[in-house]
Structures are given as structure tokens and as C-alpha cells.
Tab-separated table of C-alpha atoms and ligand atoms in Angstrom:
chain	number	residue	atom	x	y	z
A	1	MET	CA	137.049	74.884	84.204
A	2	ILE	CA	133.345	75.146	84.993
A	3	TYR	CA	132.093	72.151	86.969
A	4	ASP	CA	128.558	70.894	86.477
A	5	TYR	CA	128.139	70.744	90.251
A	6	CYS	CA	129.867	72.084	93.327
A	7	VAL	CA	128.815	70.603	96.679
A	8	VAL	CA	129.843	72.402	99.876
A	9	GLY	CA	130.107	70.124	102.930
A	10	GLY	CA	131.472	66.624	103.365
A	11	GLY	CA	128.984	65.476	105.981
A	12	ILE	CA	126.619	62.626	105.160
A	13	VAL	CA	124.086	64.868	103.362
A	14	GLY	CA	126.671	66.497	101.053
A	15	LEU	CA	128.303	63.163	100.259
A	16	ALA	CA	125.013	61.353	99.590
A	17	THR	CA	123.948	64.239	97.332
A	18	ALA	CA	127.223	64.060	95.374
A	19	MET	CA	126.824	60.288	94.993
A	20	LYS	CA	123.249	60.589	93.729
A	21	LEU	CA	124.089	63.420	91.297
A	22	LEU	CA	126.810	61.279	89.696
A	23	GLU	CA	124.596	58.201	89.714
A	24	ARG	CA	121.807	60.112	87.915
A	25	GLN	CA	124.203	61.906	85.544
A	26	PRO	CA	127.209	59.690	84.858
A	27	GLY	CA	130.083	61.713	83.434
A	28	ALA	CA	129.013	65.002	85.043
A	29	SER	CA	131.887	66.942	86.608
A	30	LEU	CA	131.556	67.505	90.343
A	31	MET	CA	133.694	69.128	93.027
A	32	LEU	CA	132.950	68.630	96.723
A	33	LEU	CA	134.590	71.105	99.135
A	34	GLU	CA	135.017	70.290	102.820
A	35	LYS	CA	136.733	72.560	105.334
A	36	GLU	CA	137.987	69.777	107.636
A	37	PRO	CA	140.806	67.325	106.875
A	38	THR	CA	138.411	64.340	107.224
A	39	LEU	CA	134.839	63.578	106.143
A	40	GLY	CA	131.896	63.569	108.550
A	41	LYS	CA	133.748	65.435	111.291
A	42	HIS	CA	130.803	67.402	112.710
A	43	GLN	CA	127.190	66.289	113.263
A	44	THR	CA	127.627	63.088	111.256
A	45	GLY	CA	130.644	62.003	113.301
A	46	HIS	CA	129.145	62.962	116.668
A	47	ASN	CA	125.764	61.265	116.739
A	48	SER	CA	124.117	58.226	118.330
A	49	GLY	CA	124.706	56.035	115.292
A	50	VAL	CA	121.082	54.921	115.129
A	51	ILE	CA	119.390	53.848	111.894
A	52	HIS	CA	115.955	55.147	112.798
A	53	SER	CA	112.753	53.503	111.600
A	54	GLY	CA	110.656	56.689	111.450
A	55	ILE	CA	108.129	55.967	114.202
A	56	TYR	CA	107.936	59.540	115.557
A	57	TYR	CA	107.120	61.610	112.495
A	58	THR	CA	103.796	62.967	111.253
A	59	PRO	CA	102.374	60.479	108.725
A	60	GLY	CA	102.753	61.801	105.190
A	61	SER	CA	105.491	64.286	106.153
A	62	LEU	CA	108.779	64.471	104.278
A	63	LYS	CA	110.597	63.394	107.432
A	64	ALA	CA	108.467	60.232	107.781
A	65	GLU	CA	108.807	59.281	104.121
A	66	LEU	CA	112.556	59.928	103.843
A	67	CYS	CA	113.309	58.126	107.107
A	68	ARG	CA	111.374	54.989	106.138
A	69	LYS	CA	113.132	54.878	102.764
A	70	GLY	CA	116.483	55.830	104.325
A	71	ALA	CA	116.443	53.058	106.930
A	72	GLN	CA	116.313	50.402	104.212
A	73	VAL	CA	118.742	52.011	101.751
A	74	THR	CA	121.284	52.694	104.527
A	75	LYS	CA	121.245	49.000	105.458
A	76	ASP	CA	121.551	48.030	101.764
A	77	PHE	CA	124.439	50.498	101.279
A	78	CYS	CA	126.237	49.065	104.336
A	79	THR	CA	125.792	45.506	103.063
A	80	GLU	CA	127.105	46.462	99.621
A	81	HIS	CA	130.163	48.241	101.071
A	82	ALA	CA	130.910	45.797	103.915
A	83	ILE	CA	130.226	48.388	106.641
A	84	PRO	CA	129.297	46.704	109.933
A	85	PHE	CA	125.746	47.410	111.116
A	86	GLU	CA	123.366	45.628	113.421
A	87	VAL	CA	119.590	45.507	113.539
A	88	CYS	CA	119.220	45.317	117.315
A	89	GLY	CA	115.712	46.822	117.630
A	90	LYS	CA	114.565	49.589	119.904
A	91	LEU	CA	112.286	49.773	122.930
A	92	LEU	CA	110.349	52.921	123.810
A	93	VAL	CA	109.627	52.596	127.508
A	94	ALA	CA	106.705	54.255	129.336
A	95	THR	CA	107.407	54.819	133.024
A	96	ASP	CA	104.203	56.580	134.172
A	97	HIS	CA	100.589	56.968	133.127
A	98	ILE	CA	101.139	60.128	131.073
A	99	GLU	CA	103.829	58.295	129.112
A	100	VAL	CA	101.507	55.297	128.634
A	101	GLU	CA	98.995	57.654	126.981
A	102	ARG	CA	101.733	59.158	124.792
A	103	MET	CA	102.926	55.641	123.968
A	104	ASN	CA	99.448	54.709	122.738
A	105	THR	CA	99.416	57.773	120.460
A	106	LEU	CA	102.849	56.802	119.174
A	107	TYR	CA	101.590	53.283	118.471
A	108	GLU	CA	98.759	54.668	116.308
A	109	ARG	CA	101.287	56.863	114.513
A	110	ALA	CA	103.595	53.895	113.854
A	111	ILE	CA	100.720	51.987	112.248
A	112	LEU	CA	99.894	54.991	110.021
A	113	ASN	CA	103.592	55.199	109.098
A	114	ASN	CA	103.571	51.490	108.121
A	115	ILE	CA	106.150	50.553	110.730
A	116	ASP	CA	106.086	47.132	112.381
A	117	VAL	CA	105.728	47.739	116.085
A	118	GLU	CA	104.921	45.426	118.965
A	119	ARG	CA	103.245	46.440	122.240
A	120	LEU	CA	104.807	44.923	125.380
A	121	ASP	CA	103.351	44.874	128.883
A	122	ALA	CA	105.513	45.334	131.992
A	123	THR	CA	106.107	41.563	132.403
A	124	GLU	CA	107.177	41.025	128.817
A	125	LEU	CA	109.395	44.127	128.986
A	126	LYS	CA	111.136	42.702	132.080
A	127	ARG	CA	111.538	39.303	130.428
A	128	ARG	CA	113.262	40.841	127.396
A	129	GLU	CA	115.247	43.494	129.256
A	130	PRO	CA	115.805	42.405	132.870
A	131	ASN	CA	117.556	45.704	133.766
A	132	ILE	CA	114.778	47.958	132.438
A	133	ARG	CA	111.609	48.956	134.315
A	134	GLY	CA	108.429	50.406	132.881
A	135	LEU	CA	104.646	50.093	132.749
A	136	GLY	CA	104.890	49.031	129.115
A	137	ALA	CA	106.873	49.544	125.948
A	138	LEU	CA	106.791	49.588	122.171
A	139	PHE	CA	109.309	47.400	120.360
A	140	VAL	CA	110.481	48.464	116.900
A	141	ALA	CA	112.431	45.533	115.483
A	142	ALA	CA	113.822	47.311	112.390
A	143	THR	CA	115.914	49.945	114.243
A	144	GLY	CA	119.637	49.470	113.767
A	145	ILE	CA	123.061	50.875	114.627
A	146	VAL	CA	126.027	51.856	112.478
A	147	ASP	CA	129.089	54.111	112.540
A	148	TYR	CA	128.075	56.973	110.223
A	149	LYS	CA	131.701	58.068	109.793
A	150	LEU	CA	132.382	54.758	108.054
A	151	VAL	CA	129.329	55.382	105.874
A	152	CYS	CA	130.813	58.800	104.946
A	153	ASP	CA	134.160	57.275	104.014
A	154	ALA	CA	132.418	54.739	101.764
A	155	LEU	CA	130.246	57.464	100.172
A	156	GLY	CA	133.448	59.445	99.510
A	157	ARG	CA	135.005	56.462	97.741
A	158	VAL	CA	131.890	55.981	95.593
A	159	VAL	CA	131.910	59.686	94.624
A	160	GLN	CA	135.567	59.544	93.640
A	161	SER	CA	135.242	56.309	91.696
A	162	ALA	CA	132.337	57.888	89.762
A	163	GLY	CA	134.684	60.711	88.701
A	164	GLY	CA	133.851	63.307	91.381
A	165	SER	CA	136.622	65.248	93.129
A	166	ILE	CA	136.768	65.809	96.881
A	167	ASN	CA	138.884	68.688	98.111
A	168	MET	CA	139.390	68.719	101.881
A	169	GLY	CA	140.776	71.489	104.064
A	170	VAL	CA	138.955	74.093	101.935
A	171	GLU	CA	136.770	76.524	103.878
A	172	VAL	CA	134.314	78.276	101.597
A	173	SER	CA	134.223	81.965	102.485
A	174	SER	CA	131.843	83.470	99.928
A	175	ILE	CA	129.646	82.533	96.993
A	176	GLN	CA	128.484	84.637	93.995
A	177	GLU	CA	125.590	83.497	91.861
A	178	GLY	CA	125.607	84.754	88.282
A	179	SER	CA	123.247	84.059	85.401
A	180	GLU	CA	125.456	81.321	83.900
A	181	GLU	CA	127.463	80.019	86.847
A	182	VAL	CA	128.109	80.133	90.576
A	183	VAL	CA	131.565	81.150	91.808
A	184	VAL	CA	132.684	79.641	95.104
A	185	ASN	CA	135.575	81.315	96.936
A	186	ALA	CA	137.849	79.980	99.656
A	187	GLY	CA	140.510	82.567	100.507
A	188	ASP	CA	142.357	83.274	97.282
A	189	ARG	CA	141.112	80.129	95.518
A	190	SER	CA	137.869	79.844	93.586
A	191	TRP	CA	135.785	77.326	91.661
A	192	ALA	CA	132.986	77.867	89.148
A	193	ALA	CA	130.030	75.532	88.724
A	194	ARG	CA	126.736	75.553	86.868
A	195	ARG	CA	124.976	74.540	90.084
A	196	LEU	CA	125.850	74.739	93.760
A	197	ILE	CA	124.471	72.592	96.549
A	198	ALA	CA	125.358	73.718	100.076
A	199	CYS	CA	125.112	71.112	102.863
A	200	ALA	CA	127.055	72.965	105.543
A	201	GLY	CA	125.217	71.765	108.672
A	202	LEU	CA	126.197	73.978	111.614
A	203	GLN	CA	127.337	76.718	109.215
A	204	SER	CA	124.347	76.569	106.851
A	205	ASP	CA	123.034	80.058	107.713
A	206	ARG	CA	126.471	81.645	107.243
A	207	ILE	CA	127.004	79.938	103.890
A	208	ALA	CA	123.520	81.018	102.750
A	209	ARG	CA	124.154	84.628	103.810
A	210	SER	CA	127.587	84.636	102.183
A	211	ALA	CA	125.782	83.729	98.952
A	212	GLY	CA	123.545	86.803	99.308
A	213	LEU	CA	120.390	84.958	100.431
A	214	ASP	CA	117.979	86.879	102.607
A	215	ILE	CA	117.190	84.152	105.131
A	216	ASP	CA	114.771	84.332	108.010
A	217	PHE	CA	116.474	81.866	110.371
A	218	ARG	CA	119.693	81.357	112.310
A	219	ILE	CA	121.467	78.223	113.448
A	220	VAL	CA	121.472	77.835	117.216
A	221	PRO	CA	123.794	75.100	118.508
A	222	PHE	CA	122.238	72.592	120.907
A	223	ARG	CA	124.742	70.327	122.601
A	224	GLY	CA	123.905	66.674	122.955
A	225	GLU	CA	125.979	65.449	125.884
A	226	TYR	CA	126.655	61.752	126.371
A	227	TYR	CA	128.244	59.476	128.944
A	228	GLN	CA	129.706	56.044	128.285
A	229	LEU	CA	129.035	53.058	130.558
A	230	PRO	CA	131.962	50.928	131.798
A	231	LEU	CA	132.934	47.766	129.901
A	232	ASP	CA	131.247	45.497	132.464
A	233	LYS	CA	127.904	47.185	131.610
A	234	ASN	CA	128.174	46.405	127.876
A	235	HIS	CA	125.390	43.830	128.241
A	236	ILE	CA	123.086	45.867	130.460
A	237	VAL	CA	120.624	46.082	127.542
A	238	ASN	CA	119.884	43.912	124.515
A	239	SER	CA	118.317	46.599	122.331
A	240	LEU	CA	118.275	50.404	122.305
A	241	ILE	CA	116.251	51.902	125.166
A	242	TYR	CA	114.439	55.201	124.573
A	243	PRO	CA	112.056	57.137	126.788
A	244	ILE	CA	108.651	58.095	125.410
A	245	PRO	CA	109.292	61.600	124.025
A	246	ASP	CA	107.442	64.653	125.267
A	247	PRO	CA	105.556	65.916	122.161
A	248	GLU	CA	106.213	69.515	123.276
A	249	LEU	CA	109.979	69.062	122.893
A	250	PRO	CA	111.876	68.644	119.622
A	251	PHE	CA	114.446	66.121	120.912
A	252	LEU	CA	113.983	62.450	121.743
A	253	GLY	CA	115.189	62.331	125.343
A	254	ILE	CA	118.294	60.620	126.705
A	255	HIS	CA	118.529	56.994	125.735
A	256	LEU	CA	120.726	53.961	126.275
A	257	THR	CA	122.417	53.219	122.977
A	258	ARG	CA	124.490	50.210	122.117
A	259	MET	CA	127.170	51.478	119.771
A	260	ILE	CA	128.491	49.414	116.895
A	261	GLY	CA	131.807	48.768	118.727
A	262	GLY	CA	129.953	47.120	121.635
A	263	ARG	CA	130.027	49.957	124.217
A	264	VAL	CA	126.845	51.518	125.604
A	265	THR	CA	126.302	55.277	125.753
A	266	VAL	CA	123.720	57.300	127.662
A	267	GLY	CA	122.434	60.485	126.061
A	268	PRO	CA	122.152	62.877	124.408
A	269	ASN	CA	120.524	65.687	126.363
A	270	ALA	CA	119.752	68.991	124.572
A	271	VAL	CA	121.372	72.022	126.127
A	272	LEU	CA	122.119	75.420	124.612
A	273	GLY	CA	125.695	75.495	123.270
A	274	PHE	CA	128.132	78.401	123.335
A	275	ALA	CA	130.126	77.249	120.300
A	276	ARG	CA	128.944	75.615	117.078
A	277	GLU	CA	131.956	73.362	116.735
A	278	GLY	CA	133.445	73.351	120.262
A	279	TYR	CA	132.996	69.842	121.666
A	280	PRO	CA	134.612	70.101	125.149
A	281	LYS	CA	132.101	71.106	127.832
A	282	PHE	CA	132.980	74.745	128.412
A	283	SER	CA	133.764	75.725	124.800
A	284	VAL	CA	132.785	79.289	123.935
A	285	SER	CA	132.939	81.114	120.600
A	286	ALA	CA	132.213	84.837	120.943
A	287	ARG	CA	131.142	84.980	117.282
A	288	ASP	CA	128.690	82.070	117.642
A	289	VAL	CA	127.132	83.480	120.813
A	290	ARG	CA	126.910	87.006	119.361
A	291	ASP	CA	125.164	85.616	116.286
A	292	TYR	CA	122.276	84.124	118.209
A	293	LEU	CA	122.044	86.803	120.920
A	294	SER	CA	121.474	89.395	118.199
A	295	PHE	CA	118.681	87.350	116.579
A	296	PRO	CA	115.133	88.021	117.890
A	297	GLY	CA	113.999	84.419	117.224
A	298	PHE	CA	116.515	83.137	119.754
A	299	TRP	CA	115.002	85.158	122.621
A	300	LYS	CA	111.499	83.973	121.720
A	301	VAL	CA	112.625	80.309	121.823
A	302	MET	CA	114.333	80.830	125.160
A	303	LEU	CA	111.233	82.466	126.651
A	304	ARG	CA	108.921	79.732	125.381
A	305	ASN	CA	111.163	76.908	126.580
A	306	ARG	CA	112.611	78.483	129.714
A	307	LYS	CA	111.384	75.705	132.030
A	308	SER	CA	112.773	72.774	130.020
A	309	GLY	CA	115.869	74.792	129.035
A	310	THR	CA	116.730	75.541	132.680
A	311	ALA	CA	116.174	71.907	133.672
A	312	GLU	CA	118.467	70.696	130.851
A	313	MET	CA	121.130	73.231	131.831
A	314	LYS	CA	120.931	72.093	135.484
A	315	ASN	CA	121.143	68.403	134.601
A	316	SER	CA	124.079	69.134	132.325
A	317	ARG	CA	125.986	70.736	135.204
A	318	LEU	CA	124.923	68.175	137.834
A	319	LYS	CA	125.547	64.564	136.871
A	320	GLN	CA	123.094	63.455	139.551
A	321	GLY	CA	120.195	65.126	137.688
A	322	TYR	CA	121.262	63.536	134.421
A	323	LEU	CA	121.458	60.131	136.120
A	324	LYS	CA	117.930	60.500	137.539
A	325	GLN	CA	116.532	60.754	134.004
A	326	CYS	CA	118.079	57.380	133.063
A	327	GLN	CA	117.185	55.766	136.376
A	328	LYS	CA	113.517	56.285	135.518
A	329	TYR	CA	113.833	53.291	133.205
A	330	CYS	CA	117.193	51.775	134.262
A	331	PRO	CA	117.213	51.987	138.094
A	332	ASP	CA	120.486	50.078	138.623
A	333	LEU	CA	122.661	52.715	136.960
A	334	ARG	CA	125.028	54.472	139.366
A	335	LEU	CA	126.875	57.786	139.246
A	336	GLU	CA	130.219	56.006	138.809
A	337	ASP	CA	128.818	54.274	135.697
A	338	LEU	CA	128.723	57.575	133.798
A	339	GLY	CA	132.143	57.812	132.147
A	340	PRO	CA	133.216	60.618	129.795
A	341	TYR	CA	132.194	60.594	126.110
A	342	GLU	CA	132.446	63.356	123.510
A	343	ALA	CA	129.340	65.499	122.973
A	344	GLY	CA	127.606	66.140	119.650
A	345	ILE	CA	126.202	69.516	118.563
A	346	ARG	CA	122.915	69.850	116.711
A	347	ALA	CA	122.477	72.548	114.078
A	348	GLN	CA	119.003	73.735	115.009
A	349	ALA	CA	117.442	76.288	112.669
A	350	VAL	CA	115.350	78.858	114.564
A	351	MET	CA	112.979	81.162	112.683
A	352	ARG	CA	112.674	84.886	113.385
A	353	ASP	CA	109.240	84.270	114.984
A	354	GLY	CA	110.856	81.893	117.506
A	355	ASN	CA	109.721	78.606	115.959
A	356	LEU	CA	112.184	75.730	115.921
A	357	VAL	CA	112.316	74.207	112.446
A	358	ASN	CA	111.576	70.517	112.939
A	359	ASP	CA	111.550	69.388	109.324
A	360	PHE	CA	114.124	69.631	106.550
A	361	LEU	CA	114.477	73.155	105.197
A	362	PHE	CA	115.745	73.872	101.688
A	363	VAL	CA	116.230	77.294	100.091
A	364	GLU	CA	116.515	77.345	96.309
A	365	THR	CA	117.488	79.964	93.788
A	366	ASP	CA	118.099	79.669	90.081
A	367	ARG	CA	121.489	77.987	90.407
A	368	MET	CA	121.775	77.123	94.112
A	369	LEU	CA	120.165	74.812	96.589
A	370	HIS	CA	120.963	75.316	100.277
A	371	VAL	CA	120.130	72.606	102.803
A	372	CYS	CA	119.419	74.907	105.720
A	373	ASN	CA	118.091	72.439	108.299
A	374	ALA	CA	118.820	68.719	108.291
A	375	PRO	CA	117.927	67.523	111.801
A	376	SER	CA	117.820	63.964	113.100
A	377	PRO	CA	117.154	61.497	111.473
A	378	ALA	CA	119.065	63.071	108.564
A	379	ALA	CA	121.922	60.579	108.942
A	380	THR	CA	119.418	57.745	108.388
A	381	SER	CA	117.637	59.648	105.596
A	382	ALA	CA	120.734	61.063	103.862
A	383	ILE	CA	120.665	58.826	100.774
A	384	PRO	CA	116.997	59.565	99.893
A	385	ILE	CA	117.611	63.266	100.725
A	386	GLY	CA	120.522	63.174	98.257
A	387	GLU	CA	118.283	61.515	95.690
A	388	MET	CA	115.601	64.172	96.122
A	389	ILE	CA	118.157	67.000	95.806
A	390	ALA	CA	119.704	65.374	92.710
A	391	GLU	CA	116.244	65.135	91.142
A	392	LYS	CA	115.558	68.843	91.829
A	393	CYS	CA	118.976	69.895	90.436
A	394	ILE	CA	118.742	67.792	87.312
A	395	SER	CA	115.260	69.015	86.431
A	396	LYS	CA	116.435	72.608	86.931
A	397	MET	CA	119.501	71.971	84.746
A	398	SER	CA	117.298	70.662	81.932
A	399	LEU	CA	115.096	73.755	82.268
A	400	HIS	CA	118.190	75.948	81.839
A	401	GLU	CA	119.223	73.877	78.826
A	402	GLN	CA	115.763	74.266	77.231
A	403	ARG	CA	115.858	78.051	77.864
A	404	ARG	CA	119.300	78.301	76.291
A	405	ARG	CA	118.172	76.405	73.174
A	406	ALA	CA	115.008	78.549	72.845
B	1	FAD	C1	123.917	64.489	119.185
B	1	FAD	C2	123.304	64.053	117.891
B	1	FAD	C3	122.739	62.790	117.769
B	1	FAD	C4	122.168	62.385	116.571
B	1	FAD	N1	121.747	61.086	116.414
B	1	FAD	C5	121.307	60.660	115.211
B	1	FAD	C6	121.008	59.302	114.985
B	1	FAD	O1	121.215	58.455	115.847
B	1	FAD	N2	120.518	58.939	113.774
B	1	FAD	C7	120.300	59.845	112.770
B	1	FAD	O2	119.827	59.465	111.712
B	1	FAD	N3	120.626	61.162	112.932
B	1	FAD	C8	121.148	61.563	114.119
B	1	FAD	N4	121.523	62.866	114.292
B	1	FAD	C9	121.345	63.810	113.184
B	1	FAD	C10	122.436	63.645	112.135
B	1	FAD	O3	123.692	63.379	112.700
B	1	FAD	C11	122.493	64.921	111.298
B	1	FAD	O4	121.179	65.261	110.915
B	1	FAD	C12	123.331	64.716	110.027
B	1	FAD	O5	124.596	64.209	110.387
B	1	FAD	C13	123.455	66.025	109.269
B	1	FAD	O6	124.405	65.839	108.244
B	1	FAD	P1	124.964	67.081	107.425
B	1	FAD	O7	125.805	66.530	106.339
B	1	FAD	O8	123.802	67.953	107.078
B	1	FAD	O9	125.799	67.931	108.486
B	1	FAD	P2	127.296	67.752	109.024
B	1	FAD	O10	127.599	66.328	109.325
B	1	FAD	O11	127.442	68.711	110.144
B	1	FAD	O12	128.188	68.178	107.799
B	1	FAD	C14	128.327	69.517	107.353
B	1	FAD	C15	129.711	69.630	106.772
B	1	FAD	O13	129.862	70.901	106.157
B	1	FAD	C16	131.186	71.328	106.381
B	1	FAD	N5	131.267	72.784	106.225
B	1	FAD	C17	130.630	73.719	106.980
B	1	FAD	N6	130.965	74.947	106.570
B	1	FAD	C18	131.822	74.816	105.535
B	1	FAD	C19	132.525	75.731	104.709
B	1	FAD	N7	132.415	77.044	104.881
B	1	FAD	N8	133.328	75.249	103.730
B	1	FAD	C20	133.463	73.904	103.550
B	1	FAD	N9	132.827	72.987	104.317
B	1	FAD	C21	132.005	73.429	105.300
B	1	FAD	C22	131.467	70.876	107.810
B	1	FAD	O14	132.851	70.843	108.114
B	1	FAD	C23	130.798	69.529	107.839
B	1	FAD	O15	131.674	68.478	107.516
B	1	FAD	C24	122.114	63.281	115.476
B	1	FAD	C25	122.712	64.561	115.592
B	1	FAD	C26	123.334	64.926	116.768
B	1	FAD	C27	124.040	66.243	116.845
């Protein structure tokens, strides 16, 4: 059988893409292949669970547009499928004068991005969040929280009820693109499809290379380590508390996040990982490390970011350093409050010239589309990303059809 579509990867991006393809083309045949026994096991199942509003991103960029759309459609999807979510709002807290300046720039950006944001002075901040200290803050009311694994399970059910098949425990090992079809191999099994969409997250570069693509980037794993506060600190904050991000760094800074189950986490930091899918602290994969050590772009990133990279590494090893970062805005936190919580690992695409790819990165050929970089807030934006990919695939399919008829 030749499927119309084969999707590789059962994270939120692959699942949302499968759902949108079947929504746009009812009756199309679709096979989704996932190497793990459950959906959303990697980045999607190890994140902060925040439905972002899109305040940070350059106005007019794809990231800004997809996040704004995604925030609303994610909430609508959760309502439709009875997935618990909460719109608890988010505070971005400035703790010194440099951060106040950055906060003002962020405020302007929020206005340009059409996001409702409120400026709070130190007194109002203390009134709303008695345990948080700062010179001022921005309040974004629309930010929410959800368990993205539950979203994945619901997306999976929608795909299957629309006629799509999901095959788990299948690790794609190689891909061959021909003029009429794409053949996807996993050990001694194979599937043929007219179009392939690869959404392999932490393995996106390997999947692209296995399909013969000459790519100019590699995935470097950046661990996002969290701690969980004890039960008696569940009400330490009313909304999500974020620092004002340093515009030089690609990550948002460690924050206090109320999770959907009621617990509060602190994190994530951003420290170089030694294994793409090894979650315990000292996980090492010789293959993963070799892959980035042999890539010139990696060394350029390390050189450029050596100061922040060393600080992150130090704070990852020494809990005291990690704690200091949170005490800047939540001074009452103590070392004994930082309980264990599983880390997440970001798939960060790094270009050969040493630039970190901050936006979504897609590589397309005649019959394939590879999602090569889908950084935060891709969980929030997954449904509009899926819609955009479905649109691209369907217009390409019709082009093929027209060529065949001519
Ligand atoms: C620490 C952290 C915090 C974050 N916080 C947020 C947040 O609060 N809000 C937000 O919007 N975003 C957040 N993000 C970003 C978000 O989680 C990711 O952008 C998103 O989950 C990416 O989804 P994905 O489907 O591309 O990747 P993944 O979820 O990693 O899915 C890729 C899938 O492909 C499968 N796969 C890989 N190789 C193969 C193969 N060879 N064969 C078959 N299957 C394969 C994997 O098993 C996996 O299931 C965070 C990310 C991290 C790491």
C-alpha cells in the first residue's frame, strides 16, 4: 500500500500535523510512526506546560504569529476535549535597573504583538504576589498551563478517529525519496508514502541525514533542569513568575511555574547535555557527544557563550547557585525547598557558522518536509504549525497531480 502521508514522530508537532492533514483532506491515508511506546515522551512530555502568549518574539515573525494563534487554539482544543487547563497569568519581574529597561522594551514589543499586558509597580506587585520582590513587573493575563502529554493523547485519538494509523515502537532508520514515493525503513519493515513529514525533535538532524539531505546544522542537546517545591509551598505564588530575559541568551531564565496538578516547579536552566534522551543528571551517550564535538558550529557556540555556559554549568552542579537565581525574585526560598524533578532536554539546532537557530526551521524537498528546529513555544504553537505544514503539503500534492495530468 502507498500511503498519502507518512509522519515520523509522535510528539506534539507530528501529531498536530497529522490531525491537520486529515482535517484538510478527509479520507487521505496516513501513517504516523513513533519510536517510543507512548506519545509525547520527549520534549513534549518534559516541558514547563505553559501556554505562552507570545510576548517575547519579534513582531511579524513566524514565532510571534504562530504563538498568538496557538495560545487560543490550544485552549479551544482543551475545552473541546475536556483536557484540564488554567489561565493563571504570568508575571515578568524586574529586579534591577537593567531589567527595568529590558522590561520597558518588552512592554513595547507586547503592544506591537497585540498582547494585553499590564505594567505593575513594586507596591502592586507585592500586593498581588506577597512572596515576590521586584522593582516592577509586567502581567500577561492570557498565559495558561496545561499537561501537554494529555494534549498529545487527545490529538492521537483525533488522528485515529479520522482514519489515520499510529504505529508506536517503530524507530525509523532510513528514508529514500524517489520520484513517485518516499520509502521509510525501520529495521526490516518499510512503508511507502507519497509525502513524508518528519517531526523528530531531538533526532531531526539524524532523520534528515538518513534521508540524504545535505544539512548545515546539528542538534545540540541543552538540558533544562528543574526542582519541585514541597507541598506546603504550593501556594507560594498565584501566577507564573518569570525573570526578565537577557536578550543575548536564547532561553527564558528559570521561573516559578504552577503545574496543572497543583505543584510548583522551579526551572528550567539551560546547560549543555551529554545525551539527547538521557534524563538523569549524569547521562552520557558517546554517540551524541561525538556528533557535536565533531561539528565546527558547536565549538563556535561554546566560544561565544563561554561565560554564560560556565555559569550555567556551575549552577547546575551547585544547588546554592541555582537557588540564588530564584531568590532574586523569591527571597524566601530555601535550599531544602528544592526537591528533585525530572529534567527536560531541548533540541537546539546549531548552524555550521555557530549561530543558534531561534526560529522554526523547515527543510523541504519534492516529497519531504523536515521540521528541523521546533523550539519553545512549539508546544503552544503546534496546532497552527501543523496547519501551516498541512497547507504546504497539500499545495505540493496538487502541483504533483497537475504535473502528472499534463
Ligand atoms: C525544558 C523545556 C521546557 C519547555 N517549555 C515549554 C513551554 O512551557 N511551553 C511551550 O510551548 N513549549 C515549551 N517547550 C518547547 C516544546 O516542548 C517543544 O518545542 C515541543 O514539544 C517540540 O515538539 P516536537 O513534536 O517537535 O518534539 P518531541 O516532543 O521531541 O517529539 C519528537 C518525537 O519524534 C520521535 N522520534 C525521533 N526519532 C524518531 C525515529 N527515528 N523514528 C520514530 N520516531 C522518532 C521521538 O520519540 C519523539 O516522540 C519546552 C521544551 C523544553 C525541553
